[in-house]
Short mmCIF file of C-alpha atoms in Angstrom, two decimals:
data_model
loop_
_atom_site.label_atom_id
_atom_site.label_comp_id
_atom_site.label_asym_id
_atom_site.label_seq_id
_atom_site.Cartn_x
_atom_site.Cartn_y
_atom_site.Cartn_z
CA GLU A 1 -17.58 42.64 -31.19
CA ARG A 2 -13.90 43.07 -31.90
CA GLY A 3 -12.40 41.72 -35.09
CA LEU A 4 -13.78 38.65 -36.75
CA SER A 5 -17.12 37.35 -35.55
CA GLY A 6 -17.27 33.65 -34.84
CA ALA A 7 -14.75 31.06 -33.73
CA ALA A 8 -11.58 32.61 -35.18
CA ALA A 9 -11.73 35.75 -33.00
CA ALA A 10 -8.86 35.47 -30.52
CA ALA A 11 -6.81 37.42 -28.01
CA CYS A 12 -3.01 37.53 -28.48
CA PHE A 13 -1.17 37.84 -25.16
CA PRO A 14 2.52 38.87 -25.01
CA LEU A 15 4.09 36.46 -22.53
CA ASN A 16 6.74 37.03 -19.89
CA ARG A 17 8.36 33.82 -21.03
CA ALA A 18 11.73 33.36 -22.75
CA LEU A 19 13.14 30.97 -25.35
CA LEU A 20 16.39 29.01 -25.56
CA ARG A 21 17.55 27.54 -28.84
CA LEU A 22 19.15 24.08 -28.68
CA ARG A 23 20.88 22.74 -31.79
CA GLY A 24 23.04 19.78 -32.60
CA ARG A 25 22.75 16.12 -33.36
CA GLU A 26 22.83 15.12 -29.66
CA THR A 27 20.03 17.52 -28.61
CA GLU A 28 17.39 14.81 -28.35
CA PRO A 29 19.28 12.35 -26.09
CA PHE A 30 20.56 15.30 -24.03
CA LEU A 31 17.04 16.57 -23.27
CA GLN A 32 15.73 13.03 -22.85
CA GLY A 33 17.92 12.64 -19.75
CA LEU A 34 16.81 15.94 -18.20
CA LEU A 35 13.08 16.24 -18.85
CA THR A 36 10.00 14.35 -17.61
CA ASN A 37 8.46 13.85 -21.06
CA ASP A 38 9.52 11.52 -23.87
CA VAL A 39 11.38 13.89 -26.18
CA THR A 40 11.76 11.20 -28.86
CA ARG A 41 8.03 11.57 -29.64
CA LEU A 42 8.41 15.25 -30.56
CA ALA A 43 8.03 15.70 -34.32
CA ALA A 44 9.61 18.37 -36.44
CA VAL A 45 7.07 21.01 -37.48
CA GLY A 46 5.76 19.70 -40.77
CA GLY A 47 6.63 16.13 -39.80
CA ALA A 48 4.34 13.16 -39.09
CA PRO A 49 0.82 14.51 -38.51
CA GLU A 50 0.07 12.27 -35.52
CA ALA A 51 3.22 13.24 -33.59
CA PRO A 52 3.16 16.27 -31.25
CA ARG A 53 4.81 19.46 -32.49
CA ALA A 54 5.16 20.86 -29.00
CA GLN A 55 5.59 19.20 -25.63
CA TYR A 56 5.15 20.23 -22.01
CA ALA A 57 7.65 18.98 -19.43
CA HIS A 58 9.31 19.71 -16.12
CA CYS A 59 13.01 19.72 -15.41
CA LEU A 60 13.47 18.17 -11.94
CA ASN A 61 16.23 18.11 -9.34
CA VAL A 62 17.59 14.82 -7.96
CA GLN A 63 14.94 14.89 -5.20
CA GLY A 64 12.21 14.86 -7.88
CA ARG A 65 11.09 18.47 -7.31
CA CYS A 66 10.43 20.96 -10.07
CA LEU A 67 13.22 23.33 -11.18
CA TYR A 68 11.69 24.62 -14.44
CA ASP A 69 8.42 24.21 -16.31
CA VAL A 70 9.11 24.21 -20.05
CA ILE A 71 7.43 23.83 -23.41
CA LEU A 72 9.52 22.35 -26.23
CA TYR A 73 9.03 23.21 -29.89
CA ARG A 74 10.71 21.08 -32.56
CA ILE A 75 11.67 23.32 -35.48
CA GLN A 76 12.16 22.01 -39.03
CA GLU A 77 15.78 20.96 -39.49
CA THR A 78 17.92 22.28 -42.28
CA SER A 79 19.65 18.89 -42.37
CA PRO A 80 18.69 15.43 -41.03
CA GLU A 81 21.64 15.43 -38.60
CA GLU A 82 20.78 18.80 -37.06
CA THR A 83 18.07 18.68 -34.37
CA HIS A 84 16.68 22.15 -33.65
CA VAL A 85 14.52 22.71 -30.52
CA LEU A 86 13.19 25.86 -28.88
CA LEU A 87 12.69 25.61 -25.12
CA GLU A 88 10.19 28.01 -23.52
CA CYS A 89 10.64 28.93 -19.83
CA ASP A 90 9.82 31.63 -17.30
CA ALA A 91 11.78 34.75 -18.34
CA ALA A 92 13.04 35.12 -14.74
CA ALA A 93 14.54 31.60 -14.94
CA LEU A 94 16.27 31.98 -18.32
CA ASP A 95 19.82 32.47 -17.05
CA SER A 96 19.44 29.76 -14.42
CA LEU A 97 18.06 27.24 -16.95
CA GLN A 98 20.81 28.05 -19.44
CA LYS A 99 23.46 27.39 -16.75
CA HIS A 100 21.67 24.17 -15.73
CA LEU A 101 21.71 22.87 -19.32
CA LYS A 102 25.35 23.79 -19.83
CA LEU A 103 26.28 22.05 -16.56
CA TYR A 104 24.83 18.74 -17.79
CA ARG A 105 25.85 19.13 -21.43
CA ILE A 106 29.45 18.06 -20.66
CA ARG A 107 30.89 17.12 -24.09
CA ARG A 108 27.68 16.58 -26.01
CA LYS A 109 27.43 18.31 -29.37
CA VAL A 110 24.62 20.67 -28.40
CA SER A 111 24.57 24.48 -28.54
CA VAL A 112 22.42 26.41 -26.04
CA ASP A 113 21.63 30.04 -26.82
CA PRO A 114 18.97 32.60 -25.84
CA CYS A 115 16.67 33.96 -28.59
CA PRO A 116 16.34 37.75 -28.24
CA ASP A 117 15.28 37.83 -31.92
CA LEU A 118 12.00 35.96 -31.20
CA SER A 119 8.70 36.86 -29.55
CA LEU A 120 6.29 34.47 -27.82
CA TRP A 121 2.50 34.87 -27.70
CA ALA A 122 -0.44 32.96 -26.30
CA VAL A 123 -3.37 32.99 -28.73
CA ILE A 124 -6.64 32.16 -26.97
CA PRO A 125 -9.75 32.01 -29.18
CA LYS A 126 -13.07 33.17 -27.79
CA GLU A 127 -14.38 29.76 -28.75
CA PRO A 128 -12.37 26.55 -29.32
CA SER A 129 -11.19 26.70 -32.92
CA GLU A 130 -9.14 24.77 -35.43
CA GLU A 131 -9.23 27.71 -37.85
CA VAL A 132 -6.43 29.89 -36.52
CA PRO A 133 -3.32 28.02 -37.82
CA HIS A 134 -4.82 27.44 -41.27
CA LYS A 135 -4.84 31.18 -41.96
CA LEU A 136 -1.11 31.69 -41.39
CA GLN A 137 0.40 30.61 -44.70
CA HIS A 138 0.75 34.24 -45.87
CA HIS A 139 3.12 34.97 -42.96
CA ALA A 140 5.45 31.97 -43.16
CA GLY A 141 8.54 34.21 -42.98
CA GLU A 142 7.47 35.76 -39.66
CA VAL A 143 5.98 32.68 -37.99
CA VAL A 144 8.56 30.34 -36.43
CA ALA A 145 5.91 28.07 -34.85
CA MET A 146 2.15 28.07 -34.28
CA VAL A 147 0.96 25.03 -32.34
CA SER A 148 -1.80 23.99 -29.96
CA ASP A 149 -0.75 24.53 -26.35
CA PRO A 150 0.40 20.99 -25.47
CA ARG A 151 -0.85 21.21 -21.86
CA VAL A 152 -4.61 21.48 -22.31
CA GLY A 153 -7.04 22.69 -24.98
CA VAL A 154 -8.42 25.62 -22.95
CA MET A 155 -5.02 27.34 -23.25
CA GLY A 156 -5.40 27.81 -27.01
CA TRP A 157 -2.26 28.18 -29.14
CA ARG A 158 1.37 29.17 -28.76
CA LEU A 159 2.73 31.55 -31.44
CA ILE A 160 6.44 32.20 -31.90
CA THR A 161 7.31 35.04 -34.29
CA SER A 162 10.33 37.02 -35.32
CA ARG A 163 10.67 40.00 -32.97
CA GLY A 164 8.76 43.01 -34.22
CA ALA A 165 6.21 40.95 -36.18
CA ASP A 166 2.62 42.09 -35.58
CA PRO A 167 0.45 39.18 -34.35
CA LEU A 168 -2.68 41.09 -35.37
CA GLU A 169 -1.57 40.79 -39.00
CA ILE A 170 -0.74 37.12 -38.52
CA VAL A 171 -3.88 35.98 -36.65
CA PRO A 172 -7.02 37.19 -38.45
CA GLY A 173 -9.62 38.90 -36.28
CA SER A 174 -7.37 39.05 -33.22
CA TRP A 175 -6.58 41.78 -30.71
CA ILE A 176 -3.78 42.32 -28.18
CA GLY A 177 -5.00 41.09 -24.81
CA ASN A 178 -4.04 42.39 -21.38
CA ILE A 179 -1.57 39.98 -19.75
CA LYS A 180 -3.59 40.23 -16.51
CA ASP A 181 -6.50 38.58 -18.34
CA TYR A 182 -4.18 35.78 -19.52
CA HIS A 183 -3.17 35.04 -15.93
CA LYS A 184 -6.75 35.21 -14.69
CA HIS A 185 -7.72 32.75 -17.43
CA ARG A 186 -4.92 30.41 -16.30
CA TYR A 187 -5.89 30.63 -12.65
CA LYS A 188 -9.56 30.06 -13.42
CA GLN A 189 -8.55 26.85 -15.22
CA GLY A 190 -5.98 25.85 -12.58
CA ILE A 191 -2.98 25.96 -14.97
CA PRO A 192 0.35 26.66 -13.19
CA GLU A 193 3.05 28.48 -15.13
CA GLY A 194 6.41 29.87 -14.00
CA ILE A 195 8.32 30.05 -10.76
CA LYS A 196 5.60 31.79 -8.68
CA ASP A 197 3.14 28.96 -9.33
CA LEU A 198 5.79 26.19 -9.27
CA PRO A 199 8.39 27.30 -6.70
CA THR A 200 11.87 26.06 -7.61
CA GLY A 201 12.92 23.02 -5.59
CA ILE A 202 9.56 22.89 -3.75
CA ALA A 203 6.80 21.93 -6.21
CA LEU A 204 6.31 18.20 -6.85
CA PRO A 205 5.39 17.33 -10.45
CA LEU A 206 2.43 15.00 -9.86
CA GLU A 207 0.90 17.27 -7.22
CA SER A 208 1.28 20.03 -9.84
CA ASN A 209 -0.91 17.99 -12.26
CA LEU A 210 1.95 17.29 -14.67
CA ALA A 211 0.34 14.01 -15.78
CA TYR A 212 -3.03 15.71 -16.38
CA MET A 213 -1.25 18.31 -18.55
CA ASN A 214 0.48 15.76 -20.81
CA GLY A 215 3.88 16.61 -19.31
CA ILE A 216 5.29 13.26 -18.27
CA SER A 217 6.06 9.80 -19.70
CA PHE A 218 6.02 6.84 -17.31
CA THR A 219 7.50 4.51 -19.95
CA LYS A 220 10.66 6.41 -21.01
CA GLY A 221 14.12 5.66 -19.68
CA CYS A 222 15.99 7.38 -16.87
CA TYR A 223 15.97 11.12 -16.29
CA ILE A 224 16.97 13.25 -13.31
CA GLY A 225 14.34 13.05 -10.57
CA GLN A 226 12.60 9.99 -12.06
CA GLU A 227 12.86 7.65 -9.08
CA LEU A 228 10.63 9.53 -6.62
CA THR A 229 8.18 10.55 -9.36
CA ALA A 230 7.77 6.96 -10.62
CA ARG A 231 7.34 5.65 -7.07
CA THR A 232 4.62 8.21 -6.32
CA HIS A 233 2.84 7.34 -9.59
CA HIS A 234 2.94 3.58 -9.00
CA MET A 235 1.70 3.95 -5.43
CA GLY A 236 -1.33 5.59 -7.08
CA VAL A 237 -2.18 7.97 -4.22
CA ILE A 238 -1.83 11.73 -4.67
CA ARG A 239 -3.60 13.39 -1.74
CA LYS A 240 -2.77 17.02 -2.61
CA ARG A 241 -3.05 18.82 -5.93
CA LEU A 242 -2.86 22.31 -7.37
CA LEU A 243 -6.45 23.57 -7.69
CA PRO A 244 -8.14 26.78 -8.84
CA ILE A 245 -9.50 28.88 -5.98
CA GLN A 246 -11.79 31.90 -5.82
CA PHE A 247 -11.88 34.41 -2.97
CA ALA A 248 -15.09 35.98 -1.70
CA VAL A 249 -13.50 39.41 -2.40
CA PRO A 250 -10.62 40.46 -4.71
CA LEU A 251 -7.27 40.47 -2.89
CA PRO A 252 -4.06 42.30 -3.86
CA SER A 253 -1.53 39.49 -4.35
CA GLU A 254 1.16 41.46 -2.45
CA SER A 255 -1.01 41.28 0.70
CA ILE A 256 -0.76 37.46 0.74
CA PRO A 257 2.44 35.99 2.22
CA ASP A 258 4.21 33.30 0.17
CA GLY A 259 2.85 29.87 1.07
CA ALA A 260 0.08 31.30 3.26
CA GLU A 261 -1.88 28.55 5.00
CA ILE A 262 -5.41 27.59 3.98
CA VAL A 263 -7.60 26.04 6.70
CA THR A 264 -11.02 24.40 7.05
CA GLU A 265 -13.90 25.80 9.15
CA SER A 266 -12.59 23.89 12.16
CA GLY A 267 -9.08 25.31 11.68
CA LYS A 268 -7.53 22.13 10.27
CA SER A 269 -4.80 22.67 7.66
CA ALA A 270 -6.11 22.12 4.12
CA GLY A 271 -3.13 23.33 2.10
CA LYS A 272 -1.14 26.36 0.98
CA TYR A 273 -1.75 29.32 -1.31
CA ARG A 274 0.58 29.54 -4.31
CA ALA A 275 -0.28 32.53 -6.50
CA GLY A 276 -3.14 34.55 -7.89
CA ARG A 277 -4.61 37.81 -9.12
CA ASP A 278 -7.64 39.69 -7.74
CA GLU A 279 -10.28 37.11 -6.77
CA LEU A 280 -8.66 34.12 -8.58
CA GLY A 281 -5.67 31.97 -7.76
CA ILE A 282 -4.24 28.48 -7.36
CA ALA A 283 -3.42 26.60 -4.20
CA LEU A 284 -1.97 23.22 -3.24
CA LEU A 285 -4.90 21.61 -1.39
CA ARG A 286 -5.78 18.27 0.12
CA LEU A 287 -8.39 16.77 -2.19
CA ALA A 288 -10.42 15.63 0.83
CA HIS A 289 -11.24 19.27 1.62
CA VAL A 290 -12.10 20.54 -1.88
CA ASN A 291 -15.85 20.75 -1.29
CA GLU A 292 -15.63 22.40 2.14
CA PRO A 293 -15.71 26.12 3.00
CA LEU A 294 -12.07 27.18 3.27
CA HIS A 295 -10.22 30.21 4.66
CA LEU A 296 -6.90 31.82 3.80
CA LYS A 297 -4.92 32.94 6.87
CA LEU A 298 -3.41 36.41 6.51
CA SER A 299 -1.36 38.36 9.07
CA GLY A 300 -2.61 38.24 12.65
CA ASP A 301 -6.04 36.65 13.01
CA THR A 302 -7.34 37.85 9.63
CA THR A 303 -8.84 35.23 7.32
CA VAL A 304 -10.50 35.44 3.90
CA SER A 305 -13.12 32.96 2.70
CA LEU A 306 -12.46 31.03 -0.50
CA THR A 307 -13.84 28.14 -2.51
CA ALA A 308 -11.87 25.54 -4.48
CA SER A 309 -13.05 23.66 -7.57
CA ILE A 310 -12.08 20.73 -9.79
CA PRO A 311 -11.32 21.97 -13.34
CA GLN A 312 -13.61 20.73 -16.15
CA TRP A 313 -10.60 19.62 -18.22
CA TRP A 314 -9.30 17.15 -15.59
CA PRO A 315 -9.73 13.51 -16.61
CA LYS A 316 -12.91 12.06 -15.18
CA PRO A 317 -12.56 9.25 -12.59
CA THR A 318 -12.86 5.84 -14.24
CA THR A 319 -14.55 4.28 -11.23
CA ALA A 320 -17.66 5.41 -9.42
#
């Protein structure tokens, strides 16, 4: 056993995600008009205990398709007028997101700056645990935020530190995990993250399980891309969703073309492959075919067998 025995033992994964710092008294209304979630519910760290300290959301285009998947962190303000939010995104999308925010900022009093002085970690306990954050008080100067992943409990915690801080000193009994294991954990649970899993201008938020991952409010006011998303929700029928898949044999991801087709035994289209690693991945599949034997079409006539599954953390159907 590595480190601490018991529930507090955890892997710390260095993430290929980046942070933007937004500051200014108009930060909240600015983000409220751009993101799918209700930013007004986000509490400052150390604020009301029942309010979320982090929030998952998508930034959509006017057609209601995903541009960026983000996690927001509300940082304690130095003054009541000064809202301070960190916005986590795919590192490859940092420049694009920064330009997008500045385009819509117009004359609002909001500053938008990258955070090269900060590091971002996923902390995933071997067993679900409430212990981890309670042991951090000795490192208050190095820890900017330590919060439960707002998407789903199986993703553990998000830790933001000053760059150069050692997470092994901050999280008792932890070890540095291999980022490949982090992605395999995500794929096994069917959690999309970043532009490979959620292709820019292609992925639809509800098909990407945004509602299941606490990433959308259907009661907030207008935001870009709301109309199509609200219509889809109120129609109540989502026939395709992102699902975890497992191949019969491990496959190098570079051997799978982007958007490769997945078919049923009879050759009927069941959906499209999105991303993966070795034998695990995620795919956008028609729910009607989830329990059937499926095949991924590669170049020529080559196919690879796969199975899809419904994640345990998905909400259970309310009707039989």
